[in-house]
CSV table of C-alpha atoms in Angstrom, one decimal:
chain,number,residue,atom,x,y,z
A,1,UNK,CA,157.1,46.5,-16.5
A,2,UNK,CA,157.9,42.8,-16.7
A,3,UNK,CA,155.7,42.3,-19.8
A,4,UNK,CA,157.5,45.2,-21.4
A,5,UNK,CA,160.9,43.6,-20.6
A,6,UNK,CA,159.6,40.3,-22.1
A,7,UNK,CA,158.7,42.2,-25.3
A,8,UNK,CA,162.3,43.5,-25.5
A,9,UNK,CA,163.8,40.1,-24.8
A,10,UNK,CA,163.2,38.9,-28.4
A,11,UNK,CA,163.7,42.3,-30.1
A,12,UNK,CA,166.1,42.6,-33.1
A,13,UNK,CA,169.7,43.5,-32.5
A,14,UNK,CA,169.2,47.1,-33.7
A,15,UNK,CA,166.9,47.9,-30.8
A,16,UNK,CA,168.3,49.9,-27.9
A,17,UNK,CA,169.2,48.4,-24.5
A,18,UNK,CA,166.2,47.5,-22.3
A,19,UNK,CA,167.3,49.9,-19.6
A,20,UNK,CA,167.4,52.9,-22.0
A,21,UNK,CA,164.0,51.9,-23.5
A,22,UNK,CA,162.5,51.5,-20.0
A,23,UNK,CA,163.7,54.9,-18.9
A,24,UNK,CA,162.2,56.7,-21.9
A,25,UNK,CA,159.0,54.7,-21.5
A,26,UNK,CA,158.7,55.9,-17.9
A,27,UNK,CA,159.0,59.5,-19.1
A,28,UNK,CA,156.4,58.8,-21.7
A,29,UNK,CA,154.1,57.3,-19.0
A,30,UNK,CA,154.5,60.4,-16.9
A,31,UNK,CA,153.5,62.7,-19.8
A,32,UNK,CA,150.6,60.4,-20.6
A,33,UNK,CA,149.2,60.7,-17.1
A,34,UNK,CA,149.7,64.5,-17.1
A,35,UNK,CA,147.9,65.0,-20.4
A,36,UNK,CA,145.2,62.5,-19.7
A,37,UNK,CA,143.8,64.9,-17.1
A,38,UNK,CA,142.7,67.3,-19.9
A,39,UNK,CA,142.7,65.1,-23.0
A,40,UNK,CA,141.3,61.6,-23.3
A,41,UNK,CA,144.3,59.8,-24.7
A,42,UNK,CA,143.5,56.3,-23.4
A,43,UNK,CA,140.5,54.7,-21.7
A,44,UNK,CA,140.4,55.4,-18.0
A,45,UNK,CA,140.3,51.7,-17.3
A,46,UNK,CA,143.7,51.1,-18.9
A,47,UNK,CA,145.6,54.2,-17.6
A,48,UNK,CA,146.9,52.3,-14.6
A,49,UNK,CA,147.8,49.3,-16.9
A,50,UNK,CA,149.8,51.4,-19.3
A,51,UNK,CA,152.9,49.0,-19.2
A,52,UNK,CA,150.9,45.9,-20.1
A,53,UNK,CA,147.9,47.2,-22.1
A,54,UNK,CA,149.8,49.8,-24.2
A,55,UNK,CA,153.6,49.5,-24.0
A,56,UNK,CA,154.0,45.8,-24.1
A,57,UNK,CA,151.2,45.5,-26.7
A,58,UNK,CA,153.0,48.0,-28.9
A,59,UNK,CA,156.5,46.5,-28.5
A,60,UNK,CA,155.4,43.0,-29.5
A,61,UNK,CA,155.8,44.3,-33.1
A,62,UNK,CA,159.6,44.6,-32.6
A,63,UNK,CA,160.4,40.9,-33.4
A,64,UNK,CA,158.6,41.3,-36.7
A,65,UNK,CA,160.7,44.2,-37.9
A,66,UNK,CA,163.6,43.9,-40.4
A,67,UNK,CA,166.8,45.8,-40.5
A,68,UNK,CA,165.8,47.6,-43.6
A,69,UNK,CA,162.6,48.9,-42.2
A,70,UNK,CA,163.5,52.6,-41.9
A,71,UNK,CA,160.3,54.5,-42.7
A,72,UNK,CA,157.2,54.0,-40.6
A,73,UNK,CA,153.7,55.4,-40.9
A,74,UNK,CA,151.2,55.1,-38.1
A,75,UNK,CA,147.5,55.8,-38.9
A,76,UNK,CA,145.2,57.1,-36.2
A,77,UNK,CA,148.0,57.5,-33.6
A,78,UNK,CA,145.8,58.7,-30.7
A,79,UNK,CA,147.9,58.4,-27.6
A,80,UNK,CA,150.8,57.2,-29.6
A,81,UNK,CA,150.4,53.4,-29.8
A,82,UNK,CA,152.1,51.5,-31.2
A,83,UNK,CA,154.3,54.1,-32.9
A,84,UNK,CA,155.8,56.0,-30.0
A,85,UNK,CA,157.0,52.9,-28.0
A,86,UNK,CA,158.5,51.7,-31.3
A,87,UNK,CA,160.2,55.0,-31.9
A,88,UNK,CA,161.6,54.9,-28.3
A,89,UNK,CA,162.9,51.4,-28.8
A,90,UNK,CA,164.6,52.4,-32.1
A,91,UNK,CA,165.8,55.8,-31.0
A,92,UNK,CA,169.2,56.8,-32.4
A,93,UNK,CA,168.9,54.5,-35.5
A,94,UNK,CA,167.9,55.3,-39.1
A,95,UNK,CA,164.2,54.8,-38.5
A,96,UNK,CA,161.8,57.7,-39.0
A,97,UNK,CA,158.2,57.8,-38.0
A,98,UNK,CA,155.2,59.6,-39.5
A,99,UNK,CA,152.2,59.8,-37.2
A,100,UNK,CA,148.8,60.6,-38.6
A,101,UNK,CA,146.4,62.0,-36.0
A,102,UNK,CA,143.6,64.4,-37.0
A,103,UNK,CA,142.7,65.4,-33.5
A,104,UNK,CA,144.6,68.6,-32.8
A,105,UNK,CA,145.1,68.1,-29.1
A,106,UNK,CA,146.2,64.6,-29.5
A,107,UNK,CA,148.6,65.7,-32.2
A,108,UNK,CA,150.0,68.3,-29.8
A,109,UNK,CA,150.6,65.6,-27.2
A,110,UNK,CA,152.4,63.4,-29.7
A,111,UNK,CA,154.7,66.3,-30.7
A,112,UNK,CA,155.4,67.0,-27.0
A,113,UNK,CA,156.5,63.4,-26.4
A,114,UNK,CA,158.6,63.4,-29.5
A,115,UNK,CA,160.3,66.7,-28.6
A,116,UNK,CA,160.9,65.9,-25.0
A,117,UNK,CA,162.3,62.4,-25.7
A,118,UNK,CA,164.2,63.4,-28.8
A,119,UNK,CA,162.4,61.0,-31.2
A,120,UNK,CA,162.6,61.0,-35.0
A,121,UNK,CA,158.9,61.6,-35.3
A,122,UNK,CA,156.8,63.9,-37.6
A,123,UNK,CA,153.1,64.4,-36.8
A,124,UNK,CA,150.5,65.2,-39.3
A,125,UNK,CA,147.4,66.7,-37.7
A,126,UNK,CA,145.3,65.6,-40.6
A,127,UNK,CA,143.3,62.6,-41.9
A,128,UNK,CA,145.3,60.3,-44.0
A,129,UNK,CA,143.1,61.1,-47.1
A,130,UNK,CA,144.2,64.8,-46.7
A,131,UNK,CA,147.9,63.9,-47.0
A,132,UNK,CA,149.5,63.7,-50.4
A,133,UNK,CA,151.5,60.5,-50.5
A,134,UNK,CA,154.3,62.5,-52.2
A,135,UNK,CA,154.7,64.5,-49.0
A,136,UNK,CA,156.0,61.6,-47.0
A,137,UNK,CA,158.6,58.9,-47.6
A,138,UNK,CA,157.2,55.7,-49.0
A,139,UNK,CA,156.7,53.6,-45.8
A,140,UNK,CA,158.4,50.3,-45.3
A,141,UNK,CA,155.9,49.6,-42.5
A,142,UNK,CA,152.4,50.9,-41.8
A,143,UNK,CA,151.0,50.4,-38.3
A,144,UNK,CA,147.6,51.0,-36.8
A,145,UNK,CA,145.9,50.0,-33.5
A,146,UNK,CA,142.2,50.1,-32.7
A,147,UNK,CA,141.4,52.5,-35.5
A,148,UNK,CA,139.0,50.9,-38.0
A,149,UNK,CA,137.9,47.6,-39.5
A,150,UNK,CA,140.0,46.1,-42.3
A,151,UNK,CA,138.0,47.3,-45.3
A,152,UNK,CA,138.3,50.9,-44.3
A,153,UNK,CA,141.9,50.5,-43.2
A,154,UNK,CA,142.8,49.1,-46.6
A,155,UNK,CA,141.2,52.1,-48.2
A,156,UNK,CA,143.3,54.5,-46.0
A,157,UNK,CA,146.5,52.5,-46.5
A,158,UNK,CA,146.4,51.9,-50.2
A,159,UNK,CA,147.6,55.4,-51.4
A,160,UNK,CA,150.8,54.9,-49.3
A,161,UNK,CA,151.5,51.2,-50.2
A,162,UNK,CA,154.4,50.2,-52.5
A,163,UNK,CA,155.6,46.8,-53.5
A,164,UNK,CA,157.9,46.8,-50.5
A,165,UNK,CA,155.4,48.1,-47.9
A,166,UNK,CA,154.1,45.9,-45.1
A,167,UNK,CA,151.3,46.7,-42.7
A,168,UNK,CA,151.5,45.4,-39.1
A,169,UNK,CA,148.1,45.8,-37.6
A,170,UNK,CA,146.8,45.1,-34.1
A,171,UNK,CA,143.5,43.2,-34.4
A,172,UNK,CA,141.1,41.7,-31.9
A,173,UNK,CA,138.8,38.7,-32.0
A,174,UNK,CA,136.9,40.0,-35.1
A,175,UNK,CA,139.9,39.8,-37.4
A,176,UNK,CA,138.5,36.7,-39.3
A,177,UNK,CA,135.3,38.5,-40.2
A,178,UNK,CA,137.2,41.7,-41.0
A,179,UNK,CA,139.5,39.8,-43.4
A,180,UNK,CA,136.5,38.2,-45.1
A,181,UNK,CA,134.9,41.6,-45.6
A,182,UNK,CA,138.1,43.2,-46.9
A,183,UNK,CA,138.5,40.3,-49.3
A,184,UNK,CA,135.4,41.4,-51.2
A,185,UNK,CA,137.2,44.5,-52.5
A,186,UNK,CA,140.9,44.0,-51.9
A,187,UNK,CA,143.7,41.6,-52.8
A,188,UNK,CA,146.3,41.2,-50.1
A,189,UNK,CA,148.5,38.5,-48.6
A,190,UNK,CA,148.1,37.9,-44.9
A,191,UNK,CA,150.3,36.4,-42.2
A,192,UNK,CA,148.6,36.1,-38.8
A,193,UNK,CA,150.8,36.3,-35.7
A,194,UNK,CA,149.1,35.5,-32.3
A,195,UNK,CA,149.1,38.5,-30.0
A,196,UNK,CA,151.2,38.2,-26.8
A,197,UNK,CA,148.9,40.5,-24.9
A,198,UNK,CA,145.4,39.6,-26.2
A,199,UNK,CA,144.4,35.9,-26.1
A,200,UNK,CA,142.0,36.4,-28.9
A,201,UNK,CA,143.9,38.9,-30.9
A,202,UNK,CA,146.6,38.9,-33.6
A,203,UNK,CA,149.1,41.0,-35.4
A,204,UNK,CA,148.2,40.9,-39.1
A,205,UNK,CA,151.0,41.3,-41.5
A,206,UNK,CA,149.6,42.6,-44.8
A,207,UNK,CA,151.6,42.7,-48.0
A,208,UNK,CA,150.8,43.1,-51.8
A,209,UNK,CA,147.7,45.3,-51.1
A,210,UNK,CA,145.8,46.3,-54.2
A,211,UNK,CA,142.2,47.1,-55.0
A,212,UNK,CA,140.2,44.5,-56.9
A,213,UNK,CA,139.1,45.6,-60.4
A,214,UNK,CA,135.5,46.4,-60.9
A,215,UNK,CA,133.9,44.4,-63.6
């Protein structure tokens, strides 16, 4: 839990108290372990490292958030990372989360956690390309963790992007190659923030995403 506490140390002022966040994260961890027995939500190797590998990794996004970031969209939510730890940290505020997870059982798990912890979360059990962007609030922040390489992520994110949208993406050691590949078809501004939990990883902040014109 110490890594999680460290993530909260530098969180913005609008985040809940560390004690309240930790209590809800413990409830989340218990649900995760219960559901993991019948649904593969995280890799077995990381189940006993949930506080470091999943919670702390998710919460390192908090210092990058702005007070006006109210609408969040998480693509490929899986077991709920990073969206559910963020929703827990911001619980009771104006922030609202849309989680996109096409796997029905995983979507049911996400809804269960949201209901039992009283989180402002809506779950779409669909692929992102099946969602009409008019059905959801324009996101201030799009998140995604361990879902796909940058070129494909850009394709999935673009329908929901506005001039005010930022993407905060967990990326591993391959991020340089992924950015080069995405640059062949996409314009975007990029800020790279070193990961607190992965020595070779980063959080990529993507803004001004737009497809390059075909000549």
